[in-house]
Amino acid sequence: MVKMCVCACFQAAGQECSGQCSCPSTPPQCPPGVSLVLDGCGCCRVCAKQMGELCTEKDVCDPHKGLYCDFGAPNNRRIGVCTARDGATCVFGGTVYRSGETFQSSCKYQCTCLDGAIGCVPLCSMDIRLPSPDCPNPRRVKVPGKCCEEWECVFPPVFTAYRKEETYGPDPFMMRENCLVQTTEWSACSKTCGLGVSTRVTNDNRECRLEKQTRLCMVRPCESQLEQSIRKGKKCIRTPRVSKPMKFEISGCTTTKSYRPKFCGVCLDGRCCTPHRTTTLPMEFKCPDGEVMKKHMMFIKSCACHYNCPGENDIFESMYYKKMMGDMA
């Protein structure tokens, strides 16, 4: 017991603020879901202490999760325990979590309850791997015994060497001097209704440098009431087109032209409809001050209705993010 007391007192003394700051050259790498914050001395960036961990005036608790350092008795200002401030609890998967409490919803996500709301961060890598000559068709695959999917290279069948025209090789139209042009598929729209954004990664530029491109998108208007358009005896309306020309608006700026776009519809049997084939077109927006800005926008050609819809508590693993076909514009 004497050794434990001496150790605790030594650690506490070491956590007091001094007049000078001495910080490492690079900030620490915090685990997923742990905030990188300024220490209590206002000197160095540190990984915030979490619920139930020991804290001091220097080693602060995670403020983004509503935690504070509870020192207990007023005269004890050396070592405390990170505790959550009073807030609404969260219910996830039939379990009640206190505000500030962290838990894993699955092996892929770590979540935190914060005053009745749940936020999660992925524990698996979300990197993008572009095709390359040594790995022409990369794809994520499930590995037995592991939670996170891993990249695997899929090679096309090798044909006889006497028929060179049938062997695999880069598309000559996608070749430039010292550059193999590579472009990923467009991601799904960031919103299931209303105006959102879609992104992709490409090196299709003069420097052959990877860059992220964005385009506007609208899967469907938010107040469309498409259920009323489903014909009698049918369960879905898949790809309806607006009856009257409309203009798109962003930040008070309106398109200079009117359009009759297609949108993805709805179903009555639990299926959800998402874009399947799309194209990208340039658009001009005119603002109230007279400024004209140009944006690219996704236009839907066809939609697919399926049962791969987000679950009630499935915060991140939404199969709404399906691969869209036929759009490399």
Short mmCIF file of N, CA, C and O in Angstrom, two decimals, residues 270-316:
data_model
loop_
_atom_site.label_atom_id
_atom_site.label_comp_id
_atom_site.label_asym_id
_atom_site.label_seq_id
_atom_site.Cartn_x
_atom_site.Cartn_y
_atom_site.Cartn_z
N GLY A 270 -41.18 -2.03 -48.65
CA GLY A 270 -39.94 -2.01 -47.88
C GLY A 270 -38.68 -1.83 -48.70
O GLY A 270 -37.60 -1.67 -48.14
N ARG A 271 -38.80 -1.88 -50.03
CA ARG A 271 -37.62 -1.66 -50.86
C ARG A 271 -37.31 -0.17 -50.96
O ARG A 271 -38.20 0.67 -50.79
N CYS A 272 -36.04 0.13 -51.24
CA CYS A 272 -35.65 1.52 -51.49
C CYS A 272 -35.09 1.61 -52.91
O CYS A 272 -34.52 0.65 -53.42
N CYS A 273 -35.27 2.75 -53.55
CA CYS A 273 -34.84 2.96 -54.93
C CYS A 273 -33.65 3.91 -54.95
O CYS A 273 -33.71 4.99 -54.36
N THR A 274 -32.57 3.50 -55.63
CA THR A 274 -31.34 4.29 -55.68
C THR A 274 -30.86 4.40 -57.13
O THR A 274 -31.22 3.57 -57.97
N PRO A 275 -30.04 5.41 -57.45
CA PRO A 275 -29.56 5.57 -58.83
C PRO A 275 -28.77 4.35 -59.32
O PRO A 275 -27.96 3.79 -58.58
N HIS A 276 -29.01 3.95 -60.55
CA HIS A 276 -28.30 2.83 -61.16
C HIS A 276 -27.44 3.30 -62.33
O HIS A 276 -26.26 2.98 -62.40
N ARG A 277 -28.02 4.07 -63.23
CA ARG A 277 -27.26 4.66 -64.34
C ARG A 277 -27.42 6.18 -64.28
O ARG A 277 -28.54 6.68 -64.17
N THR A 278 -26.29 6.88 -64.37
CA THR A 278 -26.32 8.34 -64.27
C THR A 278 -25.40 8.94 -65.33
O THR A 278 -24.60 8.25 -65.95
N THR A 279 -25.52 10.24 -65.51
CA THR A 279 -24.60 10.98 -66.35
C THR A 279 -24.31 12.31 -65.66
O THR A 279 -25.03 12.72 -64.75
N THR A 280 -23.25 12.98 -66.08
CA THR A 280 -22.84 14.24 -65.46
C THR A 280 -22.86 15.35 -66.51
O THR A 280 -22.28 15.20 -67.59
N LEU A 281 -23.54 16.45 -66.20
CA LEU A 281 -23.66 17.56 -67.14
C LEU A 281 -23.26 18.87 -66.46
O LEU A 281 -23.48 19.05 -65.26
N PRO A 282 -22.66 19.81 -67.24
CA PRO A 282 -22.34 21.12 -66.67
C PRO A 282 -23.59 21.99 -66.56
O PRO A 282 -24.49 21.91 -67.39
N MET A 283 -23.64 22.81 -65.52
CA MET A 283 -24.78 23.70 -65.30
C MET A 283 -24.27 25.07 -64.89
O MET A 283 -23.19 25.20 -64.30
N GLU A 284 -25.06 26.11 -65.19
CA GLU A 284 -24.73 27.46 -64.78
C GLU A 284 -25.75 27.95 -63.76
O GLU A 284 -26.96 27.76 -63.95
N PHE A 285 -25.26 28.54 -62.68
CA PHE A 285 -26.12 29.11 -61.65
C PHE A 285 -25.90 30.62 -61.62
O PHE A 285 -24.76 31.10 -61.61
N LYS A 286 -27.01 31.36 -61.62
CA LYS A 286 -26.93 32.82 -61.54
C LYS A 286 -27.34 33.27 -60.16
O LYS A 286 -28.40 32.87 -59.66
N CYS A 287 -26.51 34.08 -59.53
CA CYS A 287 -26.74 34.52 -58.16
C CYS A 287 -27.41 35.91 -58.15
O CYS A 287 -27.38 36.63 -59.15
N PRO A 288 -28.03 36.30 -57.02
CA PRO A 288 -28.71 37.60 -56.94
C PRO A 288 -27.80 38.78 -57.25
O PRO A 288 -28.27 39.82 -57.75
N ASP A 289 -26.48 38.66 -56.97
CA ASP A 289 -25.57 39.79 -57.24
C ASP A 289 -25.10 39.81 -58.69
O ASP A 289 -24.25 40.63 -59.06
N GLY A 290 -25.63 38.91 -59.53
CA GLY A 290 -25.27 38.87 -60.93
C GLY A 290 -24.14 37.91 -61.26
O GLY A 290 -23.86 37.66 -62.44
N GLU A 291 -23.48 37.38 -60.25
CA GLU A 291 -22.37 36.45 -60.49
C GLU A 291 -22.91 35.13 -61.06
O GLU A 291 -23.96 34.65 -60.65
N VAL A 292 -22.19 34.56 -61.99
CA VAL A 292 -22.55 33.27 -62.59
C VAL A 292 -21.49 32.24 -62.22
O VAL A 292 -20.30 32.47 -62.45
N MET A 293 -21.91 31.14 -61.63
CA MET A 293 -20.95 30.08 -61.30
C MET A 293 -21.34 28.80 -62.03
O MET A 293 -22.51 28.54 -62.28
N LYS A 294 -20.31 28.02 -62.37
CA LYS A 294 -20.52 26.77 -63.11
C LYS A 294 -20.29 25.58 -62.19
O LYS A 294 -19.31 25.55 -61.46
N LYS A 295 -21.20 24.63 -62.25
CA LYS A 295 -21.11 23.41 -61.45
C LYS A 295 -21.47 22.21 -62.33
O LYS A 295 -22.19 22.35 -63.32
N HIS A 296 -20.96 21.05 -61.96
CA HIS A 296 -21.37 19.81 -62.61
C HIS A 296 -22.44 19.15 -61.75
O HIS A 296 -22.40 19.22 -60.52
N MET A 297 -23.39 18.50 -62.40
CA MET A 297 -24.49 17.87 -61.67
C MET A 297 -24.80 16.50 -62.23
O MET A 297 -24.70 16.26 -63.43
N MET A 298 -25.15 15.59 -61.32
CA MET A 298 -25.55 14.24 -61.71
C MET A 298 -26.99 14.27 -62.20
O MET A 298 -27.87 14.84 -61.57
N PHE A 299 -27.23 13.63 -63.36
CA PHE A 299 -28.58 13.43 -63.86
C PHE A 299 -28.84 11.93 -63.94
O PHE A 299 -28.02 11.16 -64.44
N ILE A 300 -29.98 11.52 -63.42
CA ILE A 300 -30.32 10.10 -63.34
C ILE A 300 -30.90 9.61 -64.65
O ILE A 300 -31.79 10.24 -65.23
N LYS A 301 -30.38 8.48 -65.13
CA LYS A 301 -30.96 7.81 -66.29
C LYS A 301 -31.93 6.71 -65.87
O LYS A 301 -33.00 6.56 -66.46
N SER A 302 -31.54 5.93 -64.87
CA SER A 302 -32.43 4.88 -64.37
C SER A 302 -32.09 4.59 -62.92
O SER A 302 -30.98 4.86 -62.45
N CYS A 303 -33.07 4.04 -62.20
CA CYS A 303 -32.90 3.68 -60.79
C CYS A 303 -33.21 2.19 -60.61
O CYS A 303 -33.88 1.57 -61.43
N ALA A 304 -32.72 1.63 -59.52
CA ALA A 304 -32.99 0.23 -59.16
C ALA A 304 -33.61 0.20 -57.78
O ALA A 304 -33.18 0.93 -56.88
N CYS A 305 -34.63 -0.63 -57.61
CA CYS A 305 -35.30 -0.77 -56.32
C CYS A 305 -34.91 -2.11 -55.71
O CYS A 305 -35.00 -3.14 -56.38
N HIS A 306 -34.47 -2.12 -54.46
CA HIS A 306 -33.90 -3.32 -53.84
C HIS A 306 -34.14 -3.29 -52.34
O HIS A 306 -34.62 -2.30 -51.78
N TYR A 307 -33.77 -4.39 -51.68
CA TYR A 307 -33.95 -4.52 -50.24
C TYR A 307 -32.68 -4.19 -49.45
O TYR A 307 -32.68 -4.30 -48.23
N ASN A 308 -31.61 -3.80 -50.12
CA ASN A 308 -30.36 -3.46 -49.43
C ASN A 308 -30.45 -2.04 -48.88
O ASN A 308 -29.69 -1.15 -49.28
N CYS A 309 -31.37 -1.83 -47.98
CA CYS A 309 -31.60 -0.51 -47.41
C CYS A 309 -30.94 -0.41 -46.04
O CYS A 309 -30.69 -1.42 -45.39
N PRO A 310 -30.66 0.81 -45.55
CA PRO A 310 -30.06 0.97 -44.23
C PRO A 310 -30.97 0.41 -43.16
O PRO A 310 -32.19 0.58 -43.20
N GLY A 311 -30.36 -0.27 -42.15
CA GLY A 311 -31.14 -0.77 -41.02
C GLY A 311 -31.51 0.36 -40.08
O GLY A 311 -30.98 1.47 -40.16
N GLU A 312 -32.37 0.07 -39.14
CA GLU A 312 -32.86 1.11 -38.23
C GLU A 312 -31.72 1.69 -37.40
O GLU A 312 -31.68 2.88 -37.15
N ASN A 313 -30.78 0.85 -36.93
CA ASN A 313 -29.66 1.33 -36.13
C ASN A 313 -28.36 1.27 -36.90
O ASN A 313 -27.28 1.36 -36.33
N ASP A 314 -28.42 1.07 -38.19
CA ASP A 314 -27.22 0.91 -39.00
C ASP A 314 -26.74 2.27 -39.45
O ASP A 314 -27.18 2.79 -40.46
N ILE A 315 -25.85 2.87 -38.68
CA ILE A 315 -25.50 4.26 -38.90
C ILE A 315 -24.63 4.44 -40.13
O ILE A 315 -24.81 5.34 -40.94
N PHE A 316 -23.65 3.56 -40.32
CA PHE A 316 -22.69 3.74 -41.41
C PHE A 316 -22.84 2.72 -42.51
O PHE A 316 -22.64 3.03 -43.67
#
